[in-house]
Amino acid sequence: MTLTLAQARQIIDGALAEARTRNMQPLAVIVLDRGGHPVVFAREDRASLFRFDIARAKAKGALGMGVNTRQLAERAKENQAFFASLSAVIKGDIAFSPGGVLIYDAAQDIIGAVGVSGDVGDLDEACALAGLACAGLGAAQSS
C-alpha cells in the first residue's frame, strides 16, 4: 500500500484537531512517504520558526532508523557516542524527542512517517497518534 495524499491530509487534520482539544502550543505537522519525501506539511499560526525543521527531523529520523522517536530517544541515552556520530553523518537531520511516528499499513509494512513539533514531546506524539487514528492507519509498536 502507498500512502495517499488524502490519508496524509487526514493525518494532519487529526493531529491538529487533537492539539486544539488539548489547548497545546501551535504545531507544525509533516507527513513523509516511505522514501522520506514530504506529502503534506502544515504549520499553525504563531508556530515558531524551526518547527518545520524539527517535525521533519522527527519523521525522517523515525523512517531512517525504523523506529519511532520515543525509542530513538531512549536508545540515544544508552549509546550517546553512536547517536552523536549518526547525527553528524546525516547532518543533524534526526531528532531524539517523541513526536516522530512510523505509519504502517494493514500488512504491517512501513508506508511513511508523521512528525509533530511545537509542544512537549509526549503531547507531540499524542497528536501524531491521533492523526493516524483519524486516517485509519496504524502506528509503530513500541520496541
PDB file of C-alpha atoms in Angstrom, residues 6-136:
ATOM      1  CA  ALA A   6      -5.947  12.095   1.149  1.00  0.00           C
ATOM      2  CA  GLN A   7      -4.614   9.966   4.016  1.00  0.00           C
ATOM      3  CA  ALA A   8      -1.795  12.426   4.686  1.00  0.00           C
ATOM      4  CA  ARG A   9      -4.288  15.277   4.870  1.00  0.00           C
ATOM      5  CA  GLN A  10      -6.415  13.285   7.321  1.00  0.00           C
ATOM      6  CA  ILE A  11      -3.328  12.713   9.488  1.00  0.00           C
ATOM      7  CA  ILE A  12      -2.600  16.445   9.554  1.00  0.00           C
ATOM      8  CA  ASP A  13      -6.224  17.347  10.286  1.00  0.00           C
ATOM      9  CA  GLY A  14      -6.487  14.765  13.076  1.00  0.00           C
ATOM     10  CA  ALA A  15      -3.218  15.826  14.673  1.00  0.00           C
ATOM     11  CA  LEU A  16      -4.160  19.499  14.667  1.00  0.00           C
ATOM     12  CA  ALA A  17      -7.665  18.796  15.951  1.00  0.00           C
ATOM     13  CA  GLU A  18      -6.157  16.844  18.853  1.00  0.00           C
ATOM     14  CA  ALA A  19      -3.801  19.729  19.610  1.00  0.00           C
ATOM     15  CA  ARG A  20      -6.686  22.180  19.795  1.00  0.00           C
ATOM     16  CA  THR A  21      -8.688  19.917  22.162  1.00  0.00           C
ATOM     17  CA  ARG A  22      -5.638  19.874  24.439  1.00  0.00           C
ATOM     18  CA  ASN A  23      -5.002  23.636  24.123  1.00  0.00           C
ATOM     19  CA  MET A  24      -1.428  22.970  23.032  1.00  0.00           C
ATOM     20  CA  GLN A  25       1.170  25.364  21.703  1.00  0.00           C
ATOM     21  CA  PRO A  26       0.995  25.994  17.913  1.00  0.00           C
ATOM     22  CA  LEU A  27       2.223  22.951  15.989  1.00  0.00           C
ATOM     23  CA  ALA A  28       3.908  22.008  12.771  1.00  0.00           C
ATOM     24  CA  VAL A  29       2.986  18.608  11.325  1.00  0.00           C
ATOM     25  CA  ILE A  30       4.584  16.848   8.383  1.00  0.00           C
ATOM     26  CA  VAL A  31       3.780  13.558   6.697  1.00  0.00           C
ATOM     27  CA  LEU A  32       6.517  11.811   4.716  1.00  0.00           C
ATOM     28  CA  ASP A  33       6.135   8.855   2.383  1.00  0.00           C
ATOM     29  CA  ARG A  34       8.316   5.784   2.918  1.00  0.00           C
ATOM     30  CA  GLY A  35      11.065   7.345   0.799  1.00  0.00           C
ATOM     31  CA  GLY A  36      11.229  10.392   3.073  1.00  0.00           C
ATOM     32  CA  HIS A  37       9.506  12.734   0.616  1.00  0.00           C
ATOM     33  CA  PRO A  38       7.051  15.279   2.024  1.00  0.00           C
ATOM     34  CA  VAL A  39       3.434  14.540   1.178  1.00  0.00           C
ATOM     35  CA  VAL A  40       1.800  17.274   3.282  1.00  0.00           C
ATOM     36  CA  PHE A  41       3.003  19.891   5.748  1.00  0.00           C
ATOM     37  CA  ALA A  42       1.004  22.309   7.890  1.00  0.00           C
ATOM     38  CA  ARG A  43       2.163  24.966  10.327  1.00  0.00           C
ATOM     39  CA  GLU A  44      -0.320  26.590  12.661  1.00  0.00           C
ATOM     40  CA  ASP A  45      -0.427  30.336  13.090  1.00  0.00           C
ATOM     41  CA  ARG A  46       2.223  31.527  15.558  1.00  0.00           C
ATOM     42  CA  ALA A  47       4.261  28.314  15.376  1.00  0.00           C
ATOM     43  CA  SER A  48       7.908  29.222  15.800  1.00  0.00           C
ATOM     44  CA  LEU A  49      10.481  29.318  13.027  1.00  0.00           C
ATOM     45  CA  PHE A  50      12.213  25.951  13.457  1.00  0.00           C
ATOM     46  CA  ARG A  51       9.059  23.860  13.868  1.00  0.00           C
ATOM     47  CA  PHE A  52       9.135  22.652  10.233  1.00  0.00           C
ATOM     48  CA  ASP A  53      12.736  21.510  10.590  1.00  0.00           C
ATOM     49  CA  ILE A  54      12.105  19.735  13.888  1.00  0.00           C
ATOM     50  CA  ALA A  55       8.921  17.993  12.689  1.00  0.00           C
ATOM     51  CA  ARG A  56      10.727  16.853   9.532  1.00  0.00           C
ATOM     52  CA  ALA A  57      13.724  15.615  11.547  1.00  0.00           C
ATOM     53  CA  LYS A  58      11.414  13.612  13.794  1.00  0.00           C
ATOM     54  CA  ALA A  59       9.619  11.955  10.862  1.00  0.00           C
ATOM     55  CA  LYS A  60      12.812  11.398   8.869  1.00  0.00           C
ATOM     56  CA  GLY A  61      14.676  10.028  11.877  1.00  0.00           C
ATOM     57  CA  ALA A  62      11.904   7.521  12.539  1.00  0.00           C
ATOM     58  CA  LEU A  63      11.993   6.391   8.909  1.00  0.00           C
ATOM     59  CA  GLY A  64      15.768   6.239   8.743  1.00  0.00           C
ATOM     60  CA  MET A  65      16.144   4.190  11.897  1.00  0.00           C
ATOM     61  CA  GLY A  66      12.957   2.126  11.564  1.00  0.00           C
ATOM     62  CA  VAL A  67      11.528   3.031  14.995  1.00  0.00           C
ATOM     63  CA  ASN A  68       9.607   5.965  16.359  1.00  0.00           C
ATOM     64  CA  THR A  69      11.485   8.795  18.005  1.00  0.00           C
ATOM     65  CA  ARG A  70      10.421   7.851  21.523  1.00  0.00           C
ATOM     66  CA  GLN A  71      12.519   4.688  21.110  1.00  0.00           C
ATOM     67  CA  LEU A  72      15.333   6.657  19.459  1.00  0.00           C
ATOM     68  CA  ALA A  73      15.474   8.995  22.457  1.00  0.00           C
ATOM     69  CA  GLU A  74      15.706   6.023  24.832  1.00  0.00           C
ATOM     70  CA  ARG A  75      18.398   4.351  22.745  1.00  0.00           C
ATOM     71  CA  ALA A  76      20.373   7.596  22.498  1.00  0.00           C
ATOM     72  CA  LYS A  77      20.616   7.787  26.289  1.00  0.00           C
ATOM     73  CA  GLU A  78      22.379   4.420  26.359  1.00  0.00           C
ATOM     74  CA  ASN A  79      24.663   4.925  23.364  1.00  0.00           C
ATOM     75  CA  GLN A  80      25.477   8.618  23.141  1.00  0.00           C
ATOM     76  CA  ALA A  81      28.615   8.215  21.031  1.00  0.00           C
ATOM     77  CA  PHE A  82      26.798   6.292  18.295  1.00  0.00           C
ATOM     78  CA  PHE A  83      23.875   8.699  18.119  1.00  0.00           C
ATOM     79  CA  ALA A  84      26.152  11.760  18.143  1.00  0.00           C
ATOM     80  CA  SER A  85      28.061  10.197  15.236  1.00  0.00           C
ATOM     81  CA  LEU A  86      24.832   9.343  13.450  1.00  0.00           C
ATOM     82  CA  SER A  87      23.594  12.911  13.805  1.00  0.00           C
ATOM     83  CA  ALA A  88      26.882  14.215  12.388  1.00  0.00           C
ATOM     84  CA  VAL A  89      26.834  11.802   9.449  1.00  0.00           C
ATOM     85  CA  ILE A  90      23.302  12.782   8.437  1.00  0.00           C
ATOM     86  CA  LYS A  91      23.953  16.471   9.107  1.00  0.00           C
ATOM     87  CA  GLY A  92      21.580  16.705  12.063  1.00  0.00           C
ATOM     88  CA  ASP A  93      18.540  15.508  10.123  1.00  0.00           C
ATOM     89  CA  ILE A  94      17.212  13.499  13.093  1.00  0.00           C
ATOM     90  CA  ALA A  95      15.506  14.421  16.343  1.00  0.00           C
ATOM     91  CA  PHE A  96      15.602  12.464  19.590  1.00  0.00           C
ATOM     92  CA  SER A  97      12.269  13.514  21.062  1.00  0.00           C
ATOM     93  CA  PRO A  98       8.822  11.899  20.920  1.00  0.00           C
ATOM     94  CA  GLY A  99       6.671  13.073  18.039  1.00  0.00           C
ATOM     95  CA  GLY A 100       8.095  11.111  15.105  1.00  0.00           C
ATOM     96  CA  VAL A 101       5.898   8.080  14.445  1.00  0.00           C
ATOM     97  CA  LEU A 102       6.107   5.460  11.719  1.00  0.00           C
ATOM     98  CA  ILE A 103       2.985   4.764   9.675  1.00  0.00           C
ATOM     99  CA  TYR A 104       2.069   1.151   8.964  1.00  0.00           C
ATOM    100  CA  ASP A 105      -0.451  -0.295   6.531  1.00  0.00           C
ATOM    101  CA  ALA A 106      -2.690  -3.292   7.246  1.00  0.00           C
ATOM    102  CA  ALA A 107       0.106  -5.683   6.197  1.00  0.00           C
ATOM    103  CA  GLN A 108       2.420  -4.085   8.820  1.00  0.00           C
ATOM    104  CA  ASP A 109       4.630  -2.524   6.142  1.00  0.00           C
ATOM    105  CA  ILE A 110       6.033   0.952   6.780  1.00  0.00           C
ATOM    106  CA  ILE A 111       4.421   3.396   4.353  1.00  0.00           C
ATOM    107  CA  GLY A 112       5.651   6.665   5.854  1.00  0.00           C
ATOM    108  CA  ALA A 113       6.061   8.700   8.997  1.00  0.00           C
ATOM    109  CA  VAL A 114       4.476  11.678  10.684  1.00  0.00           C
ATOM    110  CA  GLY A 115       6.435  14.289  12.604  1.00  0.00           C
ATOM    111  CA  VAL A 116       4.907  16.758  15.038  1.00  0.00           C
ATOM    112  CA  SER A 117       6.675  19.648  16.769  1.00  0.00           C
ATOM    113  CA  GLY A 118       5.536  22.570  18.882  1.00  0.00           C
ATOM    114  CA  ASP A 119       4.786  21.390  22.395  1.00  0.00           C
ATOM    115  CA  VAL A 120       6.413  18.859  24.715  1.00  0.00           C
ATOM    116  CA  GLY A 121       7.384  15.583  23.055  1.00  0.00           C
ATOM    117  CA  ASP A 122       4.750  13.470  24.783  1.00  0.00           C
ATOM    118  CA  LEU A 123       1.972  15.753  23.532  1.00  0.00           C
ATOM    119  CA  ASP A 124       3.505  15.992  20.056  1.00  0.00           C
ATOM    120  CA  GLU A 125       3.467  12.193  19.918  1.00  0.00           C
ATOM    121  CA  ALA A 126      -0.143  12.036  21.150  1.00  0.00           C
ATOM    122  CA  CYS A 127      -1.148  14.316  18.284  1.00  0.00           C
ATOM    123  CA  ALA A 128       0.739  12.182  15.754  1.00  0.00           C
ATOM    124  CA  LEU A 129      -1.072   9.095  17.017  1.00  0.00           C
ATOM    125  CA  ALA A 130      -4.429  10.897  16.925  1.00  0.00           C
ATOM    126  CA  GLY A 131      -3.737  11.879  13.329  1.00  0.00           C
ATOM    127  CA  LEU A 132      -3.012   8.283  12.376  1.00  0.00           C
ATOM    128  CA  ALA A 133      -6.208   7.130  14.082  1.00  0.00           C
ATOM    129  CA  CYS A 134      -8.169   9.797  12.199  1.00  0.00           C
ATOM    130  CA  ALA A 135      -6.816   8.407   8.923  1.00  0.00           C
ATOM    131  CA  GLY A 136      -7.470   4.815   9.942  1.00  0.00           C
TER     132      GLY A 136
END
